[in-house]
PDB file of C-alpha atoms in Angstrom:
ATOM      1  CA  MET A   1       8.642  25.272  48.756  1.00 65.00           C
ATOM      2  CA  ASN A   2       8.957  22.426  46.275  1.00 72.00           C
ATOM      3  CA  ILE A   3       7.787  18.842  46.703  1.00 79.00           C
ATOM      4  CA  LEU A   4      11.111  17.699  48.140  1.00 74.00           C
ATOM      5  CA  ASP A   5      11.098  20.500  50.723  1.00 72.00           C
ATOM      6  CA  THR A   6       7.551  19.592  51.711  1.00 79.00           C
ATOM      7  CA  LEU A   7       8.371  15.897  52.043  1.00 82.00           C
ATOM      8  CA  ALA A   8      11.481  16.682  54.075  1.00 75.00           C
ATOM      9  CA  LEU A   9       9.503  18.933  56.426  1.00 77.00           C
ATOM     10  CA  PHE A  10       6.732  16.326  56.646  1.00 85.00           C
ATOM     11  CA  MET A  11       9.129  13.555  57.641  1.00 81.00           C
ATOM     12  CA  ILE A  12      11.012  15.747  60.125  1.00 74.00           C
ATOM     13  CA  MET A  13       7.807  16.881  61.840  1.00 80.00           C
ATOM     14  CA  ILE A  14       6.405  13.335  62.064  1.00 84.00           C
ATOM     15  CA  THR A  15       9.669  12.045  63.511  1.00 77.00           C
ATOM     16  CA  LEU A  16       9.905  14.799  66.118  1.00 72.00           C
ATOM     17  CA  ALA A  17       6.232  14.468  67.074  1.00 80.00           C
ATOM     18  CA  ALA A  18       6.520  10.694  67.509  1.00 78.00           C
ATOM     19  CA  ILE A  19       9.608  10.761  69.727  1.00 72.00           C
ATOM     20  CA  PRO A  20       8.638   9.989  73.371  1.00 67.00           C
ATOM     21  CA  SER A  21       8.545  13.295  75.230  1.00 71.00           C
ATOM     22  CA  THR A  22       6.669  15.224  77.896  1.00 76.00           C
ATOM     23  CA  SER A  23       3.909  16.126  75.447  1.00 81.00           C
ATOM     24  CA  VAL A  24       3.495  12.507  74.328  1.00 82.00           C
ATOM     25  CA  ALA A  25       3.360  11.339  77.945  1.00 80.00           C
ATOM     26  CA  LEU A  26       0.735  13.975  78.710  1.00 85.00           C
ATOM     27  CA  VAL A  27      -1.454  12.960  75.757  1.00 88.00           C
ATOM     28  CA  VAL A  28      -1.214   9.277  76.655  1.00 84.00           C
ATOM     29  CA  THR A  29      -1.943   9.838  80.345  1.00 83.00           C
ATOM     30  CA  ARG A  30      -4.866  12.191  79.746  1.00 86.00           C
ATOM     31  CA  SER A  31      -6.452   9.869  77.206  1.00 85.00           C
ATOM     32  CA  ALA A  32      -5.965   6.754  79.338  1.00 80.00           C
ATOM     33  CA  THR A  33      -7.252   8.253  82.585  1.00 79.00           C
ATOM     34  CA  SER A  34      -9.827  10.840  81.480  1.00 82.00           C
ATOM     35  CA  GLY A  35     -10.935   9.647  78.057  1.00 83.00           C
ATOM     36  CA  LEU A  36     -10.186  10.193  74.387  1.00 87.00           C
ATOM     37  CA  TRP A  37     -11.687  13.688  74.318  1.00 90.00           C
ATOM     38  CA  HIS A  38      -9.160  14.875  76.899  1.00 89.00           C
ATOM     39  CA  GLY A  39      -6.320  13.341  74.925  1.00 88.00           C
ATOM     40  CA  ALA A  40      -7.624  15.114  71.830  1.00 92.00           C
ATOM     41  CA  ALA A  41      -7.910  18.423  73.719  1.00 93.00           C
ATOM     42  CA  VAL A  42      -4.300  18.137  74.880  1.00 92.00           C
ATOM     43  CA  SER A  43      -3.289  17.384  71.286  1.00 93.00           C
ATOM     44  CA  VAL A  44      -5.022  20.537  70.052  1.00 95.00           C
ATOM     45  CA  GLY A  45      -3.175  22.585  72.675  1.00 93.00           C
ATOM     46  CA  ILE A  46       0.137  21.059  71.599  1.00 92.00           C
ATOM     47  CA  VAL A  47      -0.559  21.815  67.931  1.00 94.00           C
ATOM     48  CA  LEU A  48      -1.478  25.421  68.748  1.00 94.00           C
ATOM     49  CA  GLY A  49       1.775  25.831  70.668  1.00 91.00           C
ATOM     50  CA  ASP A  50       3.725  24.500  67.686  1.00 90.00           C
ATOM     51  CA  LEU A  51       1.888  26.871  65.351  1.00 92.00           C
ATOM     52  CA  ILE A  52       2.731  29.825  67.593  1.00 88.00           C
ATOM     53  CA  PHE A  53       6.444  29.019  67.475  1.00 84.00           C
ATOM     54  CA  ALA A  54       6.294  28.407  63.712  1.00 84.00           C
ATOM     55  CA  LEU A  55       4.609  31.763  63.115  1.00 84.00           C
ATOM     56  CA  LEU A  56       7.170  33.552  65.271  1.00 78.00           C
ATOM     57  CA  ALA A  57       9.920  32.013  63.171  1.00 74.00           C
ATOM     58  CA  ILE A  58       8.189  32.715  59.867  1.00 74.00           C
ATOM     59  CA  LEU A  59       7.581  36.357  60.784  1.00 73.00           C
ATOM     60  CA  GLY A  60      11.250  36.802  61.549  1.00 63.00           C
ATOM     61  CA  LEU A  61      10.715  37.146  65.296  1.00 52.00           C
ATOM     62  CA  THR A  62      13.182  34.506  66.409  1.00 46.00           C
ATOM     63  CA  VAL A  63      14.841  37.050  68.678  1.00 53.00           C
ATOM     64  CA  LEU A  64      11.613  37.134  70.691  1.00 52.00           C
ATOM     65  CA  SER A  65      12.603  34.000  72.566  1.00 49.00           C
ATOM     66  CA  GLU A  66      15.617  35.886  73.928  1.00 54.00           C
ATOM     67  CA  LEU A  67      13.815  39.156  74.645  1.00 58.00           C
ATOM     68  CA  MET A  68      11.003  37.297  76.411  1.00 58.00           C
ATOM     69  CA  GLY A  69      13.208  34.778  78.176  1.00 59.00           C
ATOM     70  CA  ALA A  70      11.588  35.544  81.525  1.00 64.00           C
ATOM     71  CA  LEU A  71       8.129  34.817  80.117  1.00 65.00           C
ATOM     72  CA  PHE A  72       9.180  31.454  78.707  1.00 61.00           C
ATOM     73  CA  LEU A  73      10.816  30.665  82.057  1.00 69.00           C
ATOM     74  CA  LEU A  74       7.543  31.309  83.876  1.00 72.00           C
ATOM     75  CA  ILE A  75       5.689  29.147  81.364  1.00 64.00           C
ATOM     76  CA  ARG A  76       8.083  26.256  81.955  1.00 66.00           C
ATOM     77  CA  TYR A  77       7.707  26.595  85.732  1.00 76.00           C
ATOM     78  CA  ALA A  78       3.897  26.659  85.442  1.00 74.00           C
ATOM     79  CA  ALA A  79       3.879  23.601  83.186  1.00 66.00           C
ATOM     80  CA  GLY A  80       6.283  21.753  85.496  1.00 74.00           C
ATOM     81  CA  VAL A  81       4.251  22.472  88.631  1.00 81.00           C
ATOM     82  CA  TYR A  82       1.039  21.334  86.945  1.00 72.00           C
ATOM     83  CA  LEU A  83       2.583  18.070  85.745  1.00 72.00           C
ATOM     84  CA  ILE A  84       3.832  17.307  89.267  1.00 83.00           C
ATOM     85  CA  TRP A  85       0.402  18.095  90.731  1.00 81.00           C
ATOM     86  CA  PHE A  86      -1.299  15.950  88.095  1.00 74.00           C
ATOM     87  CA  GLY A  87       1.102  13.072  88.747  1.00 77.00           C
ATOM     88  CA  ILE A  88       0.528  13.184  92.504  1.00 85.00           C
ATOM     89  CA  ASN A  89      -3.242  13.120  91.975  1.00 79.00           C
ATOM     90  CA  LEU A  90      -2.899  10.107  89.685  1.00 71.00           C
ATOM     91  CA  ILE A  91      -0.937   8.167  92.295  1.00 80.00           C
ATOM     92  CA  ARG A  92      -3.351   9.156  95.060  1.00 81.00           C
ATOM     93  CA  SER A  93      -6.282   7.885  92.971  1.00 71.00           C
ATOM     94  CA  ARG A  94      -4.586   4.575  92.158  1.00 63.00           C
ATOM     95  CA  ASN A  95      -7.264   2.571  93.983  1.00 63.00           C
ATOM     96  CA  GLN A  96     -10.044   4.106  91.926  1.00 57.00           C
ATOM     97  CA  THR A  97     -11.247   2.459  88.736  1.00 52.00           C
ATOM     98  CA  ILE A  98     -10.291   4.224  85.539  1.00 45.00           C
ATOM     99  CA  GLN A  99     -13.433   5.697  84.025  1.00 47.00           C
ATOM    100  CA  LEU A 100     -13.421   6.190  80.270  1.00 43.00           C
ATOM    101  CA  LYS A 101     -16.122   8.652  79.223  1.00 46.00           C
ATOM    102  CA  ARG A 102     -17.285   9.496  75.736  1.00 46.00           C
ATOM    103  CA  SER A 103     -17.931  13.113  76.658  1.00 45.00           C
ATOM    104  CA  SER A 104     -16.504  15.492  79.215  1.00 50.00           C
ATOM    105  CA  SER A 105     -17.322  18.851  80.737  1.00 53.00           C
ATOM    106  CA  THR A 106     -16.263  21.939  78.835  1.00 55.00           C
ATOM    107  CA  GLY A 107     -14.199  23.117  81.790  1.00 63.00           C
ATOM    108  CA  GLY A 108     -12.265  19.863  81.930  1.00 82.00           C
ATOM    109  CA  LEU A 109     -11.552  19.909  78.207  1.00 86.00           C
ATOM    110  CA  ILE A 110     -10.379  23.513  78.385  1.00 89.00           C
ATOM    111  CA  ALA A 111      -8.010  22.584  81.217  1.00 88.00           C
ATOM    112  CA  SER A 112      -6.604  19.736  79.120  1.00 88.00           C
ATOM    113  CA  PHE A 113      -6.216  22.059  76.135  1.00 92.00           C
ATOM    114  CA  LEU A 114      -4.407  24.706  78.193  1.00 89.00           C
ATOM    115  CA  THR A 115      -2.136  22.061  79.702  1.00 87.00           C
ATOM    116  CA  GLY A 116      -1.061  20.913  76.251  1.00 88.00           C
ATOM    117  CA  LEU A 117      -0.477  24.514  75.198  1.00 90.00           C
ATOM    118  CA  LEU A 118       1.567  25.381  78.301  1.00 86.00           C
ATOM    119  CA  VAL A 119       3.707  22.268  78.068  1.00 84.00           C
ATOM    120  CA  THR A 120       4.486  23.023  74.423  1.00 84.00           C
ATOM    121  CA  LEU A 121       5.286  26.691  75.033  1.00 83.00           C
ATOM    122  CA  GLY A 122       7.550  25.647  77.895  1.00 78.00           C
ATOM    123  CA  ASP A 123       9.351  22.984  75.853  1.00 70.00           C
ATOM    124  CA  VAL A 124      12.955  24.014  75.254  1.00 59.00           C
ATOM    125  CA  LYS A 125      13.256  21.677  72.254  1.00 59.00           C
ATOM    126  CA  ALA A 126      10.298  23.309  70.508  1.00 68.00           C
ATOM    127  CA  ILE A 127      11.721  26.781  71.089  1.00 65.00           C
ATOM    128  CA  PHE A 128      15.115  25.671  69.784  1.00 63.00           C
ATOM    129  CA  PHE A 129      13.646  24.011  66.691  1.00 67.00           C
ATOM    130  CA  TYR A 130      11.361  26.824  65.610  1.00 69.00           C
ATOM    131  CA  ALA A 131      13.704  29.653  66.585  1.00 62.00           C
ATOM    132  CA  SER A 132      16.842  28.152  65.040  1.00 60.00           C
ATOM    133  CA  LEU A 133      16.541  25.119  62.767  1.00 60.00           C
ATOM    134  CA  PHE A 134      13.157  25.910  61.231  1.00 64.00           C
ATOM    135  CA  PRO A 135      14.024  29.337  59.756  1.00 61.00           C
ATOM    136  CA  THR A 136      17.282  28.017  58.331  1.00 56.00           C
ATOM    137  CA  PHE A 137      15.699  24.926  56.822  1.00 61.00           C
ATOM    138  CA  LEU A 138      12.863  26.788  55.079  1.00 66.00           C
ATOM    139  CA  GLU A 139      14.621  30.056  54.143  1.00 66.00           C
ATOM    140  CA  LEU A 140      11.739  32.011  55.598  1.00 61.00           C
ATOM    141  CA  SER A 141      12.580  35.282  53.860  1.00 61.00           C
ATOM    142  CA  ASN A 142      11.427  33.759  50.551  1.00 68.00           C
ATOM    143  CA  LEU A 143       8.138  32.324  51.778  1.00 68.00           C
ATOM    144  CA  GLY A 144       4.869  33.697  50.400  1.00 75.00           C
ATOM    145  CA  TYR A 145       1.464  33.643  52.079  1.00 81.00           C
ATOM    146  CA  GLY A 146       0.486  30.465  50.263  1.00 83.00           C
ATOM    147  CA  GLU A 147       3.668  28.733  51.358  1.00 81.00           C
ATOM    148  CA  ILE A 148       3.186  29.920  54.921  1.00 82.00           C
ATOM    149  CA  ALA A 149      -0.314  28.411  54.956  1.00 88.00           C
ATOM    150  CA  TRP A 150       1.112  25.204  53.472  1.00 87.00           C
ATOM    151  CA  VAL A 151       3.811  24.965  56.159  1.00 85.00           C
ATOM    152  CA  LEU A 152       1.257  25.501  58.927  1.00 90.00           C
ATOM    153  CA  GLY A 153      -0.958  22.856  57.331  1.00 92.00           C
ATOM    154  CA  VAL A 154       1.904  20.365  57.355  1.00 90.00           C
ATOM    155  CA  ILE A 155       2.477  21.076  61.050  1.00 91.00           C
ATOM    156  CA  ILE A 156      -1.207  20.583  61.871  1.00 94.00           C
ATOM    157  CA  VAL A 157      -1.422  17.285  59.967  1.00 95.00           C
ATOM    158  CA  THR A 158       1.838  15.804  61.245  1.00 92.00           C
ATOM    159  CA  VAL A 159       1.881  16.931  64.876  1.00 92.00           C
ATOM    160  CA  GLY A 160      -1.879  16.664  65.321  1.00 93.00           C
ATOM    161  CA  GLY A 161      -2.063  13.303  63.566  1.00 93.00           C
ATOM    162  CA  VAL A 162       0.716  11.758  65.631  1.00 91.00           C
ATOM    163  CA  LYS A 163      -0.622  13.042  68.954  1.00 92.00           C
ATOM    164  CA  LEU A 164      -4.172  11.895  68.165  1.00 92.00           C
ATOM    165  CA  THR A 165      -2.814   8.470  67.252  1.00 90.00           C
ATOM    166  CA  TYR A 166      -1.161   8.296  70.664  1.00 87.00           C
ATOM    167  CA  ALA A 167      -4.453   9.339  72.287  1.00 88.00           C
ATOM    168  CA  VAL A 168      -6.453   6.618  70.505  1.00 87.00           C
ATOM    169  CA  LEU A 169      -3.903   3.917  71.290  1.00 85.00           C
ATOM    170  CA  ALA A 170      -3.744   5.038  74.927  1.00 81.00           C
ATOM    171  CA  LYS A 171      -7.511   4.677  75.287  1.00 70.00           C
ATOM    172  CA  LYS A 172      -7.384   1.115  73.946  1.00 71.00           C
ATOM    173  CA  VAL A 173      -4.539   0.235  76.302  1.00 64.00           C
ATOM    174  CA  ALA A 174      -6.466   1.724  79.233  1.00 58.00           C
ATOM    175  CA  THR A 175      -9.509  -0.414  78.369  1.00 57.00           C
ATOM    176  CA  ILE A 176      -7.378  -3.555  78.342  1.00 49.00           C
ATOM    177  CA  ALA A 177      -5.702  -2.509  81.590  1.00 48.00           C
ATOM    178  CA  ARG A 178      -9.055  -2.120  83.288  1.00 50.00           C
ATOM    179  CA  ARG A 179     -10.192  -5.553  82.116  1.00 50.00           C
ATOM    180  CA  PHE A 180      -7.076  -7.224  83.512  1.00 44.00           C
ATOM    181  CA  SER A 181      -7.137  -5.239  86.780  1.00 49.00           C
ATOM    182  CA  ILE A 182      -3.794  -3.510  86.268  1.00 48.00           C
ATOM    183  CA  ALA A 183      -5.212   0.006  86.406  1.00 56.00           C
ATOM    184  CA  LYS A 184      -3.552   0.606  89.789  1.00 65.00           C
ATOM    185  CA  GLN A 185      -0.062  -0.116  88.463  1.00 68.00           C
ATOM    186  CA  ALA A 186      -0.768   1.909  85.326  1.00 62.00           C
ATOM    187  CA  LYS A 187      -1.800   4.939  87.376  1.00 67.00           C
ATOM    188  CA  VAL A 188       1.278   4.722  89.589  1.00 75.00           C
ATOM    189  CA  ALA A 189       3.540   4.424  86.544  1.00 73.00           C
ATOM    190  CA  SER A 190       1.803   7.277  84.711  1.00 66.00           C
ATOM    191  CA  GLY A 191       1.795   9.460  87.815  1.00 73.00           C
ATOM    192  CA  SER A 192       5.486   8.844  88.394  1.00 80.00           C
ATOM    193  CA  LEU A 193       6.174   9.734  84.761  1.00 71.00           C
ATOM    194  CA  MET A 194       4.236  12.996  85.113  1.00 69.00           C
ATOM    195  CA  ILE A 195       6.088  13.907  88.317  1.00 81.00           C
ATOM    196  CA  GLY A 196       9.413  13.115  86.681  1.00 79.00           C
ATOM    197  CA  SER A 197       8.536  15.145  83.595  1.00 70.00           C
ATOM    198  CA  GLY A 198       7.413  18.121  85.668  1.00 74.00           C
ATOM    199  CA  THR A 199      10.534  17.988  87.812  1.00 81.00           C
ATOM    200  CA  TYR A 200      12.677  17.802  84.676  1.00 73.00           C
ATOM    201  CA  LEU A 201      10.999  20.892  83.209  1.00 66.00           C
ATOM    202  CA  ILE A 202      11.601  22.882  86.403  1.00 76.00           C
ATOM    203  CA  ILE A 203      15.225  21.755  86.772  1.00 79.00           C
ATOM    204  CA  ARG A 204      15.970  22.510  83.118  1.00 64.00           C
ATOM    205  CA  SER A 205      14.496  25.982  83.555  1.00 58.00           C
TER     206      SER A 205
END
């Protein structure tokens, strides 16, 4: 990869990561309702999911998405059901004050991490990008180990950076919302968004 290829990949990954999507909504909601650490944990799960798809493409295993179609289908269903459940719980807890904690239990953070990972692995757009566009764009057959590490580094910086930015901004918005007593409306809106996103994932499956 030359400098132009790297810049092109960098810009493409930032643009795709910043576009409002299920993963962005999940990061924002987790950070706003459970704290920044949960938003960060979801972001790590999302990045890991992206790295998995990138590695599959780089290793020439793009056909795996077709051979393991049933597995990806189950992942999408699991992610969809969880998002619906999470959304319902948000709406049901609308009368409770949003508590922003600086630290969280390990179990809770692991759950947030796994949610981000599942949502990413069940994202049709991610599968399409890494299994189709990514190999063509980078000419993967000519990549060396150093270039592979460089590509993965770009993905970590761009996707992780964008998602963490969303998490930080969401926490600030949640703090303001609590001060102005609009937490109830925010929870209902976020919960509805989660339910809609989960339903969309299941229907699209």
